[in-house]
Short mmCIF file of C-alpha atoms and ligand atoms in Angstrom, two decimals:
data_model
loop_
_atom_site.label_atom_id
_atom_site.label_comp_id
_atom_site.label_asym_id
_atom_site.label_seq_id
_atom_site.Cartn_x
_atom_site.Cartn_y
_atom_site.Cartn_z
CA UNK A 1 81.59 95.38 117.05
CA UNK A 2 84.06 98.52 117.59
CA UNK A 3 85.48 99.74 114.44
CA UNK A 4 89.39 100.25 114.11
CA UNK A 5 89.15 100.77 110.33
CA UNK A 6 85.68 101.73 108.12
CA UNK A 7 85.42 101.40 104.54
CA UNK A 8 83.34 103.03 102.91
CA UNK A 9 82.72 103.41 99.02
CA UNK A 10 86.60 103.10 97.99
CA UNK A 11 87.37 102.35 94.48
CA UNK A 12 90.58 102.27 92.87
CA UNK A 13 91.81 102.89 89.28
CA UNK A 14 94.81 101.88 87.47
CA UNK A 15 94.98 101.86 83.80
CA UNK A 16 91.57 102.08 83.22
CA UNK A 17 90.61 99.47 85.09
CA UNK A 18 89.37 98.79 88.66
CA UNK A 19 91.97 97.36 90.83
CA UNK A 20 89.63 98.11 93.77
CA UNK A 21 86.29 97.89 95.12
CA UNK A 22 85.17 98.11 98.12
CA UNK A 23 81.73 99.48 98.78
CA UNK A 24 81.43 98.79 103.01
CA UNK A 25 84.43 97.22 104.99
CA UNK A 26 84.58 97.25 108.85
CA UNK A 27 87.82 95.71 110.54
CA UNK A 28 87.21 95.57 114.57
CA UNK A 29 89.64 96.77 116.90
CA UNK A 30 92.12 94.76 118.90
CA UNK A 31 92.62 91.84 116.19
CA UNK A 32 95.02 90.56 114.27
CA UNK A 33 93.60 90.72 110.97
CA UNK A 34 94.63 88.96 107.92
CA UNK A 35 94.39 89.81 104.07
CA UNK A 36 94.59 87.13 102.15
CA UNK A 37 93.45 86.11 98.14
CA UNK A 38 95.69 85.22 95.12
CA UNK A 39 98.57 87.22 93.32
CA UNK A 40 96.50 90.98 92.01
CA UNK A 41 93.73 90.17 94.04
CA UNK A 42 93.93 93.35 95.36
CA UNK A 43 95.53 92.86 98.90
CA UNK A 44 98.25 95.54 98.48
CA UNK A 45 95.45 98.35 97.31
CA UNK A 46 93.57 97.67 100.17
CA UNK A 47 96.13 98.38 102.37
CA UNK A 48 97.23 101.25 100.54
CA UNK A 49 93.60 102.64 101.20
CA UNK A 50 93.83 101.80 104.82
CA UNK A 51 97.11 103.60 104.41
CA UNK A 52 95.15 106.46 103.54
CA UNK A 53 96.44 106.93 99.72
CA UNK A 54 92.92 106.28 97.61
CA UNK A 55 91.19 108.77 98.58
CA UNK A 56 88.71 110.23 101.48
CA UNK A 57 86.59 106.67 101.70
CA UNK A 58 88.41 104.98 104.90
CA UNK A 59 88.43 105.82 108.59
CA UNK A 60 90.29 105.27 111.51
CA UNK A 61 88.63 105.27 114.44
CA UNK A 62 86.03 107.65 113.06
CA UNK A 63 88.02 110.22 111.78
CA UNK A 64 89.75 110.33 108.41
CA UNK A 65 92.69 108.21 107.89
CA UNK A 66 94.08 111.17 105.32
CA UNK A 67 95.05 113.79 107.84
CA UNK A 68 98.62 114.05 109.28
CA UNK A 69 97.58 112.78 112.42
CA UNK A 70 96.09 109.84 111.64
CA UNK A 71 98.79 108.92 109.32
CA UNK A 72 101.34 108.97 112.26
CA UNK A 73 99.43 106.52 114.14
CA UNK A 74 100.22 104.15 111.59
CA UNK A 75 103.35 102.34 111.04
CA UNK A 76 103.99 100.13 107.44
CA UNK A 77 106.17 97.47 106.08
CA UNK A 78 105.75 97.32 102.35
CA UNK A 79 106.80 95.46 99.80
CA UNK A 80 110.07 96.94 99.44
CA UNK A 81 112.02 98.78 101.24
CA UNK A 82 114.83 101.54 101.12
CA UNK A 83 118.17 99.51 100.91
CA UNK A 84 120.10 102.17 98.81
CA UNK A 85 120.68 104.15 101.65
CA UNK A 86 124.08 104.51 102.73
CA UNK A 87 122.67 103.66 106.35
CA UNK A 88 123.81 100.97 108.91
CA UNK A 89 121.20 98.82 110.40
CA UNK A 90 120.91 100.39 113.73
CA UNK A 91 120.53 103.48 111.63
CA UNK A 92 118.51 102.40 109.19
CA UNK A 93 116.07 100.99 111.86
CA UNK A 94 115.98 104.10 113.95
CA UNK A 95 114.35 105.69 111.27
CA UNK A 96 111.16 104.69 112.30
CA UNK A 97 111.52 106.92 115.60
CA UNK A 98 111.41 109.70 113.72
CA UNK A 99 108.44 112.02 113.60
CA UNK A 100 106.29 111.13 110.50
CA UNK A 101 106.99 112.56 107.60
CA UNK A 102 110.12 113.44 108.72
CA UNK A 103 112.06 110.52 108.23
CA UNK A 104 115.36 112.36 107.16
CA UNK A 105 115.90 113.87 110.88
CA UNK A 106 118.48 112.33 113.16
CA UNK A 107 116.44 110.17 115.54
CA UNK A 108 117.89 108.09 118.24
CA UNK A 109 115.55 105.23 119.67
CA UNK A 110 115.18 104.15 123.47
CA UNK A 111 118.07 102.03 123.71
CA UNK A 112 116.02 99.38 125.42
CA UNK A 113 113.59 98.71 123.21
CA UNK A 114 116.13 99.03 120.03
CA UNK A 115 118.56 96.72 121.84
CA UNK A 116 115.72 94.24 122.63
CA UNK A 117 114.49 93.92 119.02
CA UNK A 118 117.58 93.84 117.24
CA UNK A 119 117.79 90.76 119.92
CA UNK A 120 114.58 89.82 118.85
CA UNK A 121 115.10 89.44 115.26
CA UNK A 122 118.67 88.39 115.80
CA UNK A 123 120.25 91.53 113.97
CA UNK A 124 122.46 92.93 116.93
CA UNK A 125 125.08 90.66 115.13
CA UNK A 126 124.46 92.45 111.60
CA UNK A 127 123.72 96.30 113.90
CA UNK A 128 127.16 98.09 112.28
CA UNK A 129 126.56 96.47 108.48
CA UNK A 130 125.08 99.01 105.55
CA UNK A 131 121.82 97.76 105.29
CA UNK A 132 121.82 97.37 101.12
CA UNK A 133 124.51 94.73 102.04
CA UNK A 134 121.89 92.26 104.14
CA UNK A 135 120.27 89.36 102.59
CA UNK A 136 116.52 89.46 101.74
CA UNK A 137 115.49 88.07 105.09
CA UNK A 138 117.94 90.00 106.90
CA UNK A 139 116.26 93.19 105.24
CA UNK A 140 113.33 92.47 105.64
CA UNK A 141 113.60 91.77 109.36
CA UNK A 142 115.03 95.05 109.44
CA UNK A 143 112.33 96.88 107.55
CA UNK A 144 110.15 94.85 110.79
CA UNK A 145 112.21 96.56 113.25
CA UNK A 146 111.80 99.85 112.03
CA UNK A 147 107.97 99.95 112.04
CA UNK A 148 108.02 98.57 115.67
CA UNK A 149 110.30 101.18 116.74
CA UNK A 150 107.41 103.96 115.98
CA UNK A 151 105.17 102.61 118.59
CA UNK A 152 102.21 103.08 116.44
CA UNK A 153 99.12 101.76 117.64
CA UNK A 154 98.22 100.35 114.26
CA UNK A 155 100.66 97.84 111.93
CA UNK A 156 100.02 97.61 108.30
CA UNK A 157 102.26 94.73 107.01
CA UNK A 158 102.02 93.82 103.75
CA UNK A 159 103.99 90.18 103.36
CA UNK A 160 105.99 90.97 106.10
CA UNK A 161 106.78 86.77 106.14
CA UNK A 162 108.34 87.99 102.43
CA UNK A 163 111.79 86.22 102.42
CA UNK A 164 111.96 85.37 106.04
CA UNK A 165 112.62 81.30 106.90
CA UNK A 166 110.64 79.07 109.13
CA UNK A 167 111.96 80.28 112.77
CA UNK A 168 111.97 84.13 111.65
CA UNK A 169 108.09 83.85 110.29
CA UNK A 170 107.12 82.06 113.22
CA UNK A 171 109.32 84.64 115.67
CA UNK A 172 107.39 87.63 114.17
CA UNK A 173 103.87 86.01 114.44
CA UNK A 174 104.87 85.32 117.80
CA UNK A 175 105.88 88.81 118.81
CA UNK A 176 102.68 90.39 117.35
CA UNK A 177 100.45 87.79 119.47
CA UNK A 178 102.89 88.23 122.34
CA UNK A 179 102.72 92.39 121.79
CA UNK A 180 98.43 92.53 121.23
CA UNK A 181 97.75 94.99 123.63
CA UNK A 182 100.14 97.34 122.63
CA UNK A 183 98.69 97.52 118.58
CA UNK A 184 96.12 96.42 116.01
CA UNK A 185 97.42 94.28 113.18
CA UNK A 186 96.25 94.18 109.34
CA UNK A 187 98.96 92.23 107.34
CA UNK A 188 98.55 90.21 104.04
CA UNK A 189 99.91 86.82 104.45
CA UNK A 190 100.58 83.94 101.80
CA UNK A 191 100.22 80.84 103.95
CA UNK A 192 97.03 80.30 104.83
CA UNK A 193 97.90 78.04 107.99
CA UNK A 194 99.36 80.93 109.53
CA UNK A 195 96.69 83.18 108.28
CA UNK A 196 94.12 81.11 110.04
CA UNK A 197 96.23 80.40 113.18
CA UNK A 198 97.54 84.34 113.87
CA UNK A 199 94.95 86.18 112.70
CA UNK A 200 91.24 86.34 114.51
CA UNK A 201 89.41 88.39 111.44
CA UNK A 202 90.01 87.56 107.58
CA UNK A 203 89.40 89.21 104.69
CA UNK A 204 89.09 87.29 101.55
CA UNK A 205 89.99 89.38 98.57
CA UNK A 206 89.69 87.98 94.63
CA UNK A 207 89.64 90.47 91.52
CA UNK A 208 89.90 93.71 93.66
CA UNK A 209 86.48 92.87 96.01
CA UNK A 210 86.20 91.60 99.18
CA UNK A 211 85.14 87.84 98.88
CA UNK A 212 84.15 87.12 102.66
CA UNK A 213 85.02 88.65 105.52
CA UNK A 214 84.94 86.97 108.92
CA UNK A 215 86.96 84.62 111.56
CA UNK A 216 88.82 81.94 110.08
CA UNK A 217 86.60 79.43 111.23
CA UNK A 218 83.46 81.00 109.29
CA UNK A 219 85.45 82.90 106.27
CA UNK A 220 88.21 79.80 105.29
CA UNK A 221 86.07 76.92 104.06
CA UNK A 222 87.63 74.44 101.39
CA UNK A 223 84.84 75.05 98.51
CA UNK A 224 85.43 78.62 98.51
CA UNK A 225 89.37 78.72 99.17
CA UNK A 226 89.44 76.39 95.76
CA UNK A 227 87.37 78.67 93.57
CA UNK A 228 89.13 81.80 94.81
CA UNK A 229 92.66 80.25 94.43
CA UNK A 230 91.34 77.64 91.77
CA UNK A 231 93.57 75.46 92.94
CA UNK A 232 92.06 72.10 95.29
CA UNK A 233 92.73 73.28 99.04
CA UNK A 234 91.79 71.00 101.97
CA UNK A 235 90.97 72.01 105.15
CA UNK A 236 92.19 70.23 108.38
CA UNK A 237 91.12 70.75 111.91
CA UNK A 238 93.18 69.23 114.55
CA UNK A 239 93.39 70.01 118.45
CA UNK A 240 90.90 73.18 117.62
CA UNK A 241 93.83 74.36 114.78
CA UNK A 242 93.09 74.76 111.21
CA UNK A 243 95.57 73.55 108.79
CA UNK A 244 95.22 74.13 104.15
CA UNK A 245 96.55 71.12 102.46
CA UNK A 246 97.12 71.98 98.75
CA UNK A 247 96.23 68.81 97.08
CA UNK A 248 97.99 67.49 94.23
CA UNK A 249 97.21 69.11 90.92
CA UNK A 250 98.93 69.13 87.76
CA UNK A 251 99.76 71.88 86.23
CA UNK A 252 98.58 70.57 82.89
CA UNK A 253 95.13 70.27 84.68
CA UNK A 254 94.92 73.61 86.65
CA UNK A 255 95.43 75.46 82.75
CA UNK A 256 93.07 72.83 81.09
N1 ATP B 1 99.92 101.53 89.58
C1 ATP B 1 99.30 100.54 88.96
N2 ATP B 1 99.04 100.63 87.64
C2 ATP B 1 98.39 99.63 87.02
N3 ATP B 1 97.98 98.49 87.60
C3 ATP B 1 98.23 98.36 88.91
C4 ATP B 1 98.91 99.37 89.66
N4 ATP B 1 99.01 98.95 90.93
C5 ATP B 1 98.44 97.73 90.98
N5 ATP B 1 97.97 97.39 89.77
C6 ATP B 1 97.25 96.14 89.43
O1 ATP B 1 96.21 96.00 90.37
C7 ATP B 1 96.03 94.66 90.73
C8 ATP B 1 96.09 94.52 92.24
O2 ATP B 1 97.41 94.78 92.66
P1 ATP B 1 97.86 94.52 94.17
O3 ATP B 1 99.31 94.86 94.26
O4 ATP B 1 96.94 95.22 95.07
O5 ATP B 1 97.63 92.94 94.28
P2 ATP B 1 98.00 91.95 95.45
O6 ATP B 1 96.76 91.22 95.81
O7 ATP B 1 98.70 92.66 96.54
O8 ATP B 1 98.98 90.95 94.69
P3 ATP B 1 100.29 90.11 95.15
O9 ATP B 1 99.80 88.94 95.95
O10 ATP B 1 100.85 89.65 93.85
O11 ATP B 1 101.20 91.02 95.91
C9 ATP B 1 97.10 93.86 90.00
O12 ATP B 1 96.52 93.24 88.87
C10 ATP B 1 98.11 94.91 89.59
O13 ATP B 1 98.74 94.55 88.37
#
């Protein structure tokens, strides 16, 4: 298996404690992979190390994801992004068309492609608004946009579903399947359906180490899904799709 992204001996400290460790990690090229694992599991630190931000430990295609040119070949929607800019949209978006680490240069995207995604993810309406005056979907659709714009060949996405509604997550998932060739995928997701539906490699993470790591078929098994999540989780198969019922579970039961 061809390597996009090697692991090797990364560990991560945070207030004196390890938020993350993980001692070999190979994601293959040409996948959508998925990151998935309860709240502090580690999912974020991961892809900060993919990122290239812990350390020397991680490669990208065999050379080290730390130097400048690695870094550009990587676009990244985090968590949060910069809405206290006094940017439109279409402003706000072409920022990802400039060169990295250069954001603060006047870039103009190919009018195409910007024109097609705004389309996309229905924010040609919204293109003249400043962007801290969006809703959170809105937003983050835009923060979307903007990493698409820098025609990396490698998205990190870290809950990029984050305050989106049905139609948008399902639009996005469907652009990234629709847009393979053109880039690899490593996002954390939530929902484990579309986890195990979008993505063709999982990593299961729990307590800052790499649980199992795998296809979905292999890696997302009910027994260990529970004890991870510690929460009952069912797992479905219908028409060769998996599906993660969360069986009932009362609160006073899950603490007892
Ligand atoms: N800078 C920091 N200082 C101290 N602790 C940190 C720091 N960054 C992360 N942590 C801790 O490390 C753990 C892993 O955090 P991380 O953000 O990677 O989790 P996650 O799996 O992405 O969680 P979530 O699903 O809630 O987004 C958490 O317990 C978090 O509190």
């Amino acid at each position: 298996m061809e390597s996009l992204f090697t692991v090797r001996n990364v560990q991560v400290q945070a207030r004196g404690r390890c938020i993350l460790s993980v001692p070999q990690l190979d994601l293959p090229v040409s996948q959508h992979t998925s990151i998935i694992g309860p709240n502090g599991a580690g999912k974020s630190t991961l892809l900060r190390a993919l990122l290239g931000l812990h350390g020397t430990g991680v490669q990208l295609r065999g050379e080290s994801v730390g130097s400048n040119l690695k870094r550009g070949q990587i676009a990244w929607v985090g968590q949060h992004g910069q809405y206290n800019l006094p940017l439109t949209v279409t402003e706000y978006v072409q920022l990802g068309c400039c060169p990295h680490g250069s954001w603060f240069k006047k870039a103009q995207a190919p009018t195409t492609k910007l024109q097609h995604l705004l389309d996309v993810f229905d924010l040609r309406p919204l293109a003249q608004q400043r962007i801290g005056r969006l809703s959170g979907g809105e937003q983050q659709r835009a923060n979307v946009v903007r990493a698409l714009l820098q025609n990396a060949p490698v998205l990190l996405l870290d809950e990029p579903c984050n305050h989106l509604d049905i139609r948008h997550q399902h639009r996005l998932m469907h652009y990234l399947r629709e847009h393979h060739a053109e880039f690899s995928v490593v996002m954390v997701l939530h929902d484990l359906t579309m986890a195990a539906n979008h993505a063709d490699f999982i990593v299961l993470m729990n307590e800052g180490q790499i649980v199992a790591s795998g296809t979905p078929q292999d890696v997302m098994q009910s027994d260990l899904l529970s004890e991870v999540y510690q929460w009952p989780i069912r797992r479905i198969e219908e028409d060769g799709r998996l599906f993660f019922r969360m069986d009932h579970h009362s609160v006073h039961s899950a603490v007892a």
